[in-house]
Coordinates of C-alpha atoms in Angstrom, one line a residue:
X1381 CA -107.1 150.3 274.1
X1382 CA -108.2 146.7 274.8
X1383 CA -106.6 143.3 274.5
X1384 CA -108.0 140.5 272.4
X1385 CA -107.0 136.9 272.4
X1386 CA -108.2 133.9 270.4
X1387 CA -107.3 130.3 269.6
X1388 CA -108.9 127.3 267.9
X1389 CA -107.4 125.0 270.7
X1390 CA -110.2 124.1 273.0
X1391 CA -107.7 122.1 275.1
X1392 CA -105.8 125.3 275.9
X1393 CA -106.5 125.8 279.6
X1394 CA -108.5 129.0 280.6
X1395 CA -105.9 129.6 283.3
X1396 CA -103.2 129.7 280.6
X1397 CA -105.2 132.4 278.8
X1398 CA -105.5 134.4 282.0
X1399 CA -101.7 134.1 282.5
X1400 CA -101.1 135.2 278.9
X1401 CA -103.3 138.3 279.3
X1402 CA -101.8 139.3 282.7
X1403 CA -98.9 141.1 281.0
X1404 CA -101.3 143.4 279.1
X1405 CA -103.7 144.3 281.9
X1406 CA -102.8 148.0 281.3
X1407 CA -104.5 147.7 277.8
X1408 CA -107.7 146.7 279.5
X1409 CA -107.8 147.4 283.2
X1410 CA -111.6 147.7 283.5
X1411 CA -112.7 144.1 283.0
X1412 CA -111.6 140.7 281.8
X1413 CA -113.7 138.0 280.2
X1414 CA -112.7 134.6 278.6
X1415 CA -115.4 132.5 276.8
X1416 CA -115.2 129.2 274.9
X1417 CA -116.8 128.5 271.5
X1418 CA -117.2 125.1 269.8
X1419 CA -113.5 124.6 269.2
X1420 CA -111.6 127.2 271.1
X1421 CA -111.5 130.4 273.1
X1422 CA -111.9 134.2 272.8
X1423 CA -110.6 136.5 275.5
X1424 CA -111.0 140.2 276.1
X1425 CA -109.5 142.8 278.4
X1426 CA -111.5 146.1 278.4
X1427 CA -110.6 149.7 278.5
X1428 CA -114.0 151.4 278.4
X1429 CA -114.1 154.3 275.9
X1430 CA -117.5 154.0 274.1
X1431 CA -120.5 152.5 275.9
X1432 CA -119.1 152.6 279.4
X1433 CA -121.7 150.4 281.1
X1434 CA -121.5 146.6 281.6
X1435 CA -123.4 145.9 278.4
X1436 CA -120.4 147.1 276.4
X1437 CA -118.3 144.3 277.6
X1438 CA -117.1 141.7 275.0
X1439 CA -117.2 139.1 273.5
X1440 CA -120.4 140.2 271.7
X1441 CA -122.8 137.5 270.6
X1442 CA -125.2 136.9 267.8
X1443 CA -126.8 133.5 268.3
X1444 CA -123.8 131.2 268.8
X1445 CA -121.4 133.5 266.8
X1446 CA -119.1 135.8 268.9
X1447 CA -116.5 138.5 268.4
X1448 CA -113.8 140.4 270.3
X1449 CA -112.6 143.7 268.8
X1450 CA -110.0 146.2 269.8
X1451 CA -111.1 149.2 267.8
X1452 CA -113.0 152.4 267.1
X1453 CA -115.6 152.2 264.3
X1454 CA -116.0 155.8 263.1
X1455 CA -119.5 156.7 261.8
X1456 CA -121.0 153.6 263.4
X1457 CA -124.3 155.3 264.3
X1458 CA -125.6 155.4 260.7
X1459 CA -124.6 151.8 260.2
X1460 CA -126.4 150.9 263.5
X1461 CA -129.5 152.7 262.3
X1462 CA -129.6 150.7 259.1
X1463 CA -129.1 147.5 261.1
X1464 CA -132.0 148.4 263.5
X1465 CA -134.2 148.8 260.4
X1466 CA -133.2 145.3 259.3
X1467 CA -134.4 143.9 262.7
X1468 CA -131.2 143.7 264.7
X1469 CA -131.2 144.8 268.3
X1470 CA -128.4 146.1 270.5
X1471 CA -127.7 145.9 274.2
X1472 CA -125.0 148.6 274.4
X1473 CA -123.8 151.9 273.0
X1474 CA -120.5 150.3 272.0
X1475 CA -119.5 151.0 268.4
X1476 CA -118.0 147.4 268.1
X1477 CA -121.4 145.7 268.8
X1478 CA -122.4 146.4 265.2
X1479 CA -119.7 144.1 263.8
X1480 CA -121.5 140.7 264.1
X1481 CA -124.7 142.0 262.5
X1482 CA -122.6 143.6 259.7
X1483 CA -120.9 140.2 259.2
X1484 CA -124.3 138.5 259.2
X1485 CA -125.3 140.8 256.3
X1486 CA -122.1 141.1 254.3
X1487 CA -119.7 138.4 255.4
X1488 CA -116.0 139.3 255.1
X1489 CA -116.9 142.0 252.6
X1490 CA -117.8 144.1 255.7
X1491 CA -114.1 144.7 256.4
X1492 CA -113.9 146.9 253.2
X1493 CA -116.9 148.9 254.5
X1494 CA -115.3 149.9 257.8
X1495 CA -114.0 153.4 258.5
X1496 CA -112.1 152.2 261.5
X1497 CA -108.9 151.4 263.5
X1498 CA -109.4 147.8 264.5
X1499 CA -108.2 144.3 265.1
X1500 CA -110.8 141.6 265.7
X1501 CA -111.3 137.9 266.1
X1502 CA -114.6 136.5 265.0
X1503 CA -116.1 133.0 265.4
X1504 CA -118.7 132.3 262.7
X1505 CA -120.9 129.6 264.1
X1506 CA -123.0 129.1 261.0
X1507 CA -119.9 128.2 258.9
X1508 CA -117.9 126.9 261.9
X1509 CA -114.9 129.1 261.2
X1510 CA -112.6 131.4 263.0
X1511 CA -111.6 134.7 261.3
X1512 CA -109.2 137.4 262.3
X1513 CA -108.7 140.9 260.7
X1514 CA -106.8 144.1 261.0
X1515 CA -107.3 147.6 259.8
X1516 CA -105.5 148.8 256.6
X1517 CA -102.8 150.8 258.3
X1518 CA -102.3 148.5 261.3
X1519 CA -103.1 151.2 263.9
X1520 CA -104.5 148.5 266.2
X1521 CA -102.0 145.7 266.9
X1522 CA -102.5 142.0 266.2
X1523 CA -100.0 139.1 266.2
X1524 CA -100.4 135.4 265.6
X1525 CA -98.5 132.1 265.7
X1526 CA -98.8 128.3 265.9
X1527 CA -98.0 125.9 268.7
X1528 CA -96.2 122.6 268.2
X1529 CA -99.5 120.9 267.4
X1530 CA -100.5 123.3 264.7
X1531 CA -103.1 125.2 266.6
X1532 CA -103.3 128.9 265.9
X1533 CA -103.3 131.8 268.4
X1534 CA -104.1 135.5 268.0
X1535 CA -103.4 138.3 270.4
X1536 CA -103.1 142.0 270.6
X1537 CA -99.4 142.0 271.6
X1538 CA -96.5 139.8 271.0
X1539 CA -95.9 139.5 274.8
X1540 CA -99.3 137.6 275.0
X1541 CA -97.8 134.8 272.8
X1542 CA -94.3 134.5 274.3
X1543 CA -93.9 130.9 275.4
X1544 CA -97.1 129.7 273.7
X1545 CA -96.1 129.8 270.0
X1546 CA -92.7 129.1 268.5
X1547 CA -92.7 132.0 266.0
X1548 CA -94.6 135.3 266.7
X1549 CA -95.7 137.0 263.5
X1550 CA -97.2 140.4 263.0
X1551 CA -100.7 140.1 261.4
X1552 CA -100.5 142.0 258.1
X1553 CA -102.6 145.2 258.0
X1554 CA -105.5 145.3 255.5
X1555 CA -105.9 141.5 255.6
X1556 CA -108.3 139.0 257.1
X1557 CA -107.4 135.4 257.9
X1558 CA -109.7 132.4 257.6
X1559 CA -108.5 129.6 259.9
X1560 CA -110.3 126.8 257.9
X1561 CA -108.2 126.8 254.8
X1562 CA -105.4 128.6 256.6
X1563 CA -105.2 131.6 254.3
X1564 CA -105.0 135.3 254.2
X1565 CA -107.1 137.6 252.0
X1566 CA -105.9 141.1 251.3
X1567 CA -109.0 143.4 251.4
X1568 CA -107.2 146.8 251.3
X1569 CA -103.7 147.8 250.3
X1570 CA -103.3 151.3 251.7
X1571 CA -100.2 151.8 249.6
X1572 CA -101.6 150.8 246.2
X1573 CA -101.9 153.7 243.8
X1574 CA -102.6 153.1 240.1
X1575 CA -103.3 156.7 239.0
X1576 CA -103.1 160.2 240.5
X1577 CA -105.7 162.9 241.0
X1578 CA -105.5 165.7 238.4
X1579 CA -106.5 168.4 240.9
X1580 CA -105.2 172.0 240.9
X1581 CA -103.0 173.2 243.7
X1582 CA -105.9 175.0 245.4
X1583 CA -108.2 172.0 245.1
X1584 CA -105.5 169.8 246.6
X1585 CA -105.1 172.3 249.5
X1586 CA -108.9 172.3 250.0
X1587 CA -109.1 168.6 250.0
X1588 CA -106.3 168.2 252.5
X1589 CA -107.7 170.9 254.7
X1590 CA -111.3 169.5 254.8
X1591 CA -110.4 165.9 255.1
X1592 CA -108.0 166.4 257.9
X1593 CA -110.6 168.4 259.8
X1594 CA -113.1 165.6 259.2
X1595 CA -110.5 163.1 260.5
X1596 CA -110.0 165.0 263.7
X1597 CA -113.8 165.5 264.2
X1598 CA -114.5 161.8 263.9
X1599 CA -112.0 161.1 266.7
X1600 CA -113.6 163.5 269.2
X1601 CA -116.5 161.0 269.7
X1602 CA -115.7 159.5 273.1
X1603 CA -117.5 158.7 276.3
X1604 CA -114.2 159.0 278.2
X1605 CA -112.1 162.2 278.6
X1606 CA -109.8 163.2 275.8
X1607 CA -106.3 164.7 275.9
X1608 CA -103.8 165.8 273.2
X1609 CA -100.1 165.3 272.7
X1610 CA -98.5 168.6 271.6
X1611 CA -94.9 168.9 270.5
X1612 CA -95.2 172.3 268.9
X1613 CA -94.4 170.7 265.5
X1614 CA -96.7 171.1 262.5
X1615 CA -98.6 167.8 262.8
X1616 CA -99.5 167.7 266.5
X1617 CA -100.2 171.5 266.5
X1618 CA -102.7 171.1 263.6
X1619 CA -104.5 168.4 265.4
X1620 CA -104.7 170.4 268.6
X1621 CA -105.7 173.6 266.8
X1622 CA -108.5 171.9 264.8
X1623 CA -109.9 170.2 268.0
X1624 CA -109.7 173.5 270.0
X1625 CA -111.6 175.4 267.4
X1626 CA -114.4 172.8 267.6
X1627 CA -114.5 172.8 271.4
X1628 CA -116.5 175.0 273.7
X1629 CA -113.9 174.8 276.5
X1630 CA -110.1 174.6 276.6
X1631 CA -108.8 171.2 275.5
X1632 CA -106.1 169.5 277.6
X1633 CA -102.7 169.6 275.9
X1634 CA -99.4 167.9 277.0
X1635 CA -95.8 168.5 276.1
X1636 CA -92.5 166.9 277.3
X1637 CA -88.9 167.9 277.4
X1638 CA -85.5 167.3 279.1
X1639 CA -84.7 169.5 282.0
X1640 CA -81.6 171.0 280.5
X1641 CA -82.1 171.3 276.7
X1642 CA -85.8 170.8 275.7
X1643 CA -86.4 172.0 272.2
X1644 CA -90.1 171.4 271.8
X1645 CA -91.4 172.9 275.0
X1646 CA -91.2 176.6 273.9
X1647 CA -93.0 175.8 270.7
X1648 CA -95.7 173.8 272.3
X1649 CA -96.3 176.6 274.8
X1650 CA -96.5 179.1 271.9
X1651 CA -99.2 176.9 270.2
X1652 CA -101.1 176.3 273.5
X1653 CA -101.2 180.1 274.3
X1654 CA -102.3 180.8 270.7
X1655 CA -105.2 178.3 270.6
X1656 CA -106.1 178.7 274.3
X1657 CA -105.7 175.2 275.5
X1658 CA -105.2 174.1 279.1
X1659 CA -101.5 173.2 278.8
X1660 CA -99.3 170.9 280.8
X1661 CA -95.5 170.4 280.7
X1662 CA -93.8 167.2 281.9
X1663 CA -90.0 167.6 282.5
X1664 CA -87.7 164.6 282.6
X1665 CA -84.0 164.1 283.2
X1666 CA -81.2 161.6 282.1
X1667 CA -81.6 159.5 285.2
X1668 CA -85.4 159.0 284.5
X1669 CA -84.6 158.1 280.9
X1670 CA -82.1 155.4 281.8
X1671 CA -84.3 154.1 284.6
X1672 CA -87.2 153.5 282.2
X1673 CA -85.3 152.3 279.2
X1674 CA -85.8 148.6 279.8
X1675 CA -89.5 149.0 280.6
X1676 CA -90.0 150.9 277.4
X1677 CA -88.3 148.2 275.3
X1678 CA -90.3 145.5 277.1
X1679 CA -93.5 147.4 276.4
X1680 CA -92.6 148.0 272.7
X1681 CA -91.4 144.6 271.6
X1682 CA -88.8 146.1 269.3
X1683 CA -85.1 146.8 269.1
X1684 CA -85.4 149.5 266.4
X1685 CA -83.2 152.5 267.3
X1686 CA -85.6 155.2 266.0
X1687 CA -88.7 153.7 267.6
X1688 CA -87.1 153.3 271.0
X1689 CA -85.6 156.8 271.1
X1690 CA -88.9 158.3 270.1
X1691 CA -90.8 156.1 272.5
X1692 CA -88.9 157.2 275.7
X1693 CA -90.4 160.7 275.6
X1694 CA -93.8 159.4 274.6
X1695 CA -93.8 156.7 277.3
X1696 CA -92.9 159.1 280.0
X1697 CA -95.4 161.8 278.9
X1698 CA -98.2 159.2 278.9
X1699 CA -97.0 158.0 282.4
X1700 CA -97.3 161.6 283.6
X1701 CA -100.8 162.1 282.0
X1702 CA -102.0 158.9 283.6
X1703 CA -100.7 159.9 287.0
X1704 CA -102.2 163.4 287.0
X1705 CA -105.4 163.3 285.0
X1706 CA -108.5 161.3 284.1
X1707 CA -107.7 161.4 280.4
X1708 CA -108.3 158.0 278.7
X1709 CA -108.1 159.0 275.0
X1710 CA -105.1 160.7 273.4
X1711 CA -105.0 162.3 269.9
X1712 CA -101.5 162.3 268.3
X1713 CA -99.8 163.6 265.2
X1714 CA -98.4 160.3 263.7
X1715 CA -98.7 159.3 260.1
X1716 CA -98.0 162.6 258.4
X1717 CA -94.3 162.2 257.5
X1718 CA -95.0 158.8 255.8
X1719 CA -97.4 160.4 253.3
X1720 CA -96.1 164.0 253.0
X1721 CA -92.4 163.3 253.4
X1722 CA -89.5 163.3 255.9
X1723 CA -86.5 165.5 256.0
X1724 CA -84.6 162.8 254.1
X1725 CA -87.1 162.6 251.3
X1726 CA -85.8 166.0 250.2
X1727 CA -83.1 163.8 248.7
X1728 CA -85.5 161.7 246.6
X1729 CA -84.0 161.7 243.0
X1730 CA -87.3 161.9 241.3
X1731 CA -91.1 161.8 241.9
X1732 CA -91.3 158.1 241.2
X1733 CA -88.8 157.3 243.9
X1734 CA -90.6 159.7 246.3
X1735 CA -93.8 157.8 245.7
X1736 CA -92.2 154.4 246.2
X1737 CA -90.7 155.5 249.5
X1738 CA -94.1 156.8 250.6
X1739 CA -95.7 153.5 249.7
X1740 CA -93.0 151.6 251.6
X1741 CA -93.3 153.7 254.7
X1742 CA -97.1 153.6 254.9
X1743 CA -97.1 149.9 254.4
X1744 CA -94.5 149.3 257.1
X1745 CA -95.6 152.0 259.6
X1746 CA -97.3 149.3 261.8
X1747 CA -93.8 148.2 262.8
X1748 CA -92.5 151.6 263.7
X1749 CA -94.4 154.8 264.6
X1750 CA -97.8 153.2 264.9
X1751 CA -96.4 150.5 267.2
X1752 CA -94.7 153.3 269.3
X1753 CA -98.0 155.2 269.7
X1754 CA -100.0 152.2 270.6
X1755 CA -97.6 150.7 273.1
X1756 CA -96.6 153.9 274.9
X1757 CA -100.3 155.0 275.3
X1758 CA -101.8 151.6 276.0
X1759 CA -99.1 150.9 278.6
X1760 CA -100.7 153.6 280.7
X1761 CA -104.3 152.5 280.1
X1762 CA -105.2 155.1 277.4
X1763 CA -106.3 154.8 273.8
X1764 CA -104.4 156.4 270.9
X1765 CA -106.3 158.1 268.1
X1766 CA -104.5 159.2 265.0
X1767 CA -106.3 161.7 262.7
X1768 CA -103.5 161.7 260.1
X1769 CA -104.3 158.0 259.8
X1770 CA -107.8 158.6 258.7
X1771 CA -108.4 156.3 255.8
X1772 CA -110.1 158.8 253.6
X1773 CA -107.3 161.4 254.3
X1774 CA -104.5 158.9 253.6
X1775 CA -106.1 157.6 250.5
X1776 CA -106.4 161.1 249.1
X1777 CA -102.9 162.2 249.9
X1778 CA -101.4 159.0 248.5
X1779 CA -103.2 159.8 245.2
X1780 CA -101.7 163.3 244.9
X1781 CA -99.1 163.5 242.1
X1782 CA -95.8 163.0 244.0
X1783 CA -94.2 165.7 241.9
X1784 CA -96.4 168.1 243.9
X1785 CA -95.4 166.5 247.2
X1786 CA -91.6 166.7 246.6
X1787 CA -89.8 169.6 248.2
X1788 CA -89.6 171.9 245.3
X1789 CA -90.9 174.8 247.3
X1790 CA -88.0 175.3 249.7
X1791 CA -90.1 173.9 252.5
X1792 CA -90.9 170.3 253.3
X1793 CA -94.5 169.2 253.6
X1794 CA -95.5 172.3 251.8
X1795 CA -98.9 171.1 250.7
X1796 CA -100.0 170.5 254.2
X1797 CA -98.7 173.9 255.3
X1798 CA -100.4 175.6 252.4
X1799 CA -103.7 173.9 253.1
X1800 CA -103.9 175.6 256.5
X1801 CA -102.3 179.0 255.6
X1802 CA -105.6 180.9 255.2
X1803 CA -107.6 180.1 258.3
X1804 CA -105.1 181.2 261.0
X1805 CA -105.5 178.1 263.0
X1806 CA -101.8 178.4 264.0
X1807 CA -99.1 181.1 264.2
X1808 CA -97.4 181.5 260.9
X1809 CA -94.0 180.7 262.5
X1810 CA -95.4 177.3 263.7
X1811 CA -97.1 176.5 260.4
X1812 CA -93.7 177.0 258.7
X1813 CA -91.5 175.6 261.4
X1814 CA -88.9 173.1 260.2
X1815 CA -89.5 169.5 261.3
X1816 CA -87.5 168.3 264.3
X1817 CA -87.3 164.6 265.0
X1818 CA -89.4 163.9 268.2
X1819 CA -86.6 162.1 270.1
X1820 CA -84.2 165.0 269.3
X1821 CA -86.7 167.7 270.2
X1822 CA -87.4 166.3 273.6
X1823 CA -83.7 167.2 274.1
X1824 CA -80.5 166.2 272.3
X1825 CA -79.2 165.2 275.7
X1826 CA -81.7 162.3 275.9
X1827 CA -80.2 160.4 273.0
X1828 CA -76.7 161.5 273.7
X1829 CA -77.0 160.2 277.3
X1830 CA -78.1 156.8 276.2
X1831 CA -75.3 156.6 273.7
X1832 CA -72.7 157.5 276.4
X1833 CA -74.2 154.9 278.7
X1834 CA -74.0 152.2 276.0
X1835 CA -70.4 153.2 275.2
X1836 CA -69.4 152.6 278.8
X1837 CA -71.3 149.3 279.0
X1838 CA -69.3 147.4 276.4
X1839 CA -65.7 147.2 275.5
X1840 CA -65.0 147.2 271.7
X1841 CA -64.1 143.5 271.9
X1842 CA -67.3 142.6 273.8
X1843 CA -69.3 144.6 271.3
X1844 CA -67.9 142.7 268.3
X1845 CA -68.4 139.3 270.0
X1846 CA -71.9 140.0 271.1
X1847 CA -73.1 141.5 267.8
X1848 CA -71.8 138.4 265.8
X1849 CA -74.4 136.2 267.4
X1850 CA -77.3 138.1 265.8
X1851 CA -77.7 137.2 262.2
X1852 CA -80.9 139.1 261.5
X1853 CA -80.8 142.9 262.0
X1854 CA -77.3 142.7 263.4
X1855 CA -76.6 145.5 265.9
X1856 CA -74.2 148.0 264.4
X1857 CA -73.6 150.4 267.3
X1858 CA -73.3 149.9 271.1
X1859 CA -76.6 151.6 271.5
X1860 CA -78.3 149.2 269.2
X1861 CA -76.6 146.2 270.9
X1862 CA -78.0 147.5 274.3
X1863 CA -81.5 147.6 272.8
X1864 CA -81.2 144.2 271.2
X1865 CA -80.0 142.5 274.4
X1866 CA -83.0 144.0 276.3
X1867 CA -85.3 142.9 273.5
X1868 CA -84.0 139.3 273.6
X1869 CA -84.6 139.2 277.3
X1870 CA -88.3 139.5 276.8
X1871 CA -88.8 138.3 273.2
X1872 CA -86.1 135.6 272.7
X1873 CA -85.5 134.6 269.1
X1874 CA -88.3 136.9 267.8
X1875 CA -86.3 139.6 266.0
X1876 CA -88.0 139.2 262.7
X1877 CA -91.2 140.7 264.1
X1878 CA -89.5 143.9 262.9
X1879 CA -88.3 143.9 259.3
X1880 CA -85.1 145.8 260.0
X1881 CA -83.7 149.1 261.4
X1882 CA -85.6 152.2 260.3
X1883 CA -83.1 154.3 258.4
X1884 CA -83.3 156.9 255.6
X1885 CA -83.2 155.4 252.1
X1886 CA -79.5 154.4 251.9
X1887 CA -79.7 154.2 248.1
X1888 CA -80.2 158.0 247.8
X1889 CA -77.3 160.4 247.6
X1890 CA -77.3 162.4 250.8
X1891 CA -79.0 159.7 252.9
X1892 CA -76.0 157.5 253.7
X1893 CA -76.0 158.0 257.5
X1894 CA -75.4 155.4 260.1
X1895 CA -77.6 157.2 262.7
X1896 CA -81.3 157.3 261.9
X1897 CA -81.9 160.7 263.4
X1898 CA -82.6 163.5 260.9
X1899 CA -80.1 165.5 263.0
X1900 CA -77.3 163.9 260.9
X1901 CA -78.7 164.9 257.5
X1902 CA -77.1 167.8 255.8
X1903 CA -80.5 169.5 255.3
X1904 CA -81.5 169.4 259.0
X1905 CA -80.7 173.1 259.3
X1906 CA -82.6 174.8 262.1
X1907 CA -85.0 171.9 262.6
X1908 CA -83.6 171.1 266.1
X1909 CA -83.4 174.6 267.4

């Protein structure tokens, strides 16, 4: 991960930018550079992943134009070859150095061309304009806001902008913003589907299989060491198994669990033994959970219950990896549920509603699971890569007829399971294992312990009084009040950075639960065992 910062306020002091970036040093511990352009500043904190030498440091320049980018540009080498043929030269091996020449050739149309996870800020000297952009899923973070004089500021994390702008706003995925004219342009809506593929079941399985493998393979290109988060669930297990089959030596896999009731650890070990990875277990207890709770919420910049619960295990496993290894890139299993379905989407009343829910979830994921993966991993100076978020893969799955994705097979996410049934990448028991929510599978005692702590923290009267002061996303349990109070300590008055609490679709019969954990759904069954 890296941090980017940009503003059109040349009067903003360089020391103020340094101060704003100090809170995200973990995103870019290797180097810091702040440079001015005609009307403002660009700043960059570097975590070196591709092109590890000094020449890979940003901002990159082309004439008087300049850019900062937090991203991975997949398949950048063919693009670079084409640009070399057109007369451009390059100083580094960094994938992001191709962006200014691409912009020179194609302007803002280049954003449509990128197979990438990215957020960038670009100063176009020829047209004297500042442009910011973000990838279609929002895997890389970007926020913006205006100061009291109307100057705009962009930054990788909300915490970079606290105290600088009045209202911190998440930059919408799949958009670019042109400061002169003050307008957004949508270049890619990842959730838009106008027609479905008319593929057979076996063709769908082949496409899912081949495209996911391609998505993993792209993400193995790194000049820094790679590790893998392995829960023993379907998604992370597939990522690890695909990567191990392509590797000549054992990959490094990591799993986490509570000391007294870890659910995932046994399944993760089963997968690791089967694929032959070099496996590591990190064990945590209730004391460690409570001690790190405030730091997790500070890192996340959210009060959402689901996100925070799932982040605790992820934050602590990343902390353990950072302390015990030289891993700098982590592959994860996020963005499968959003497109294939959750436990609660078994209750979708029809295919149309299933599809609407998938579109909603993939469009909003940058506020939830993607945010979690980015902050937990970046907080420990590593980079997240998400194969299930591969644009080609997501686009295909979103265009599968939702009637085929609904759970009419007696097994959720059946298409994904069926796609990998023939090549024995995983034990059959893992391939067909029921989904368990990550926060629950780390150990039910983790969430239960937090709830008990919150119950003891507030009397019923205090709870009602404190909740009443929050008009947006009003806390509705003592646990949620605890999270909100910590959030407000670090991000005062910025609650609408998150749309609302993540919950199953409350309009569907069977989904009217007050706790977001799938554990409370009637179809959870043996998922958490």
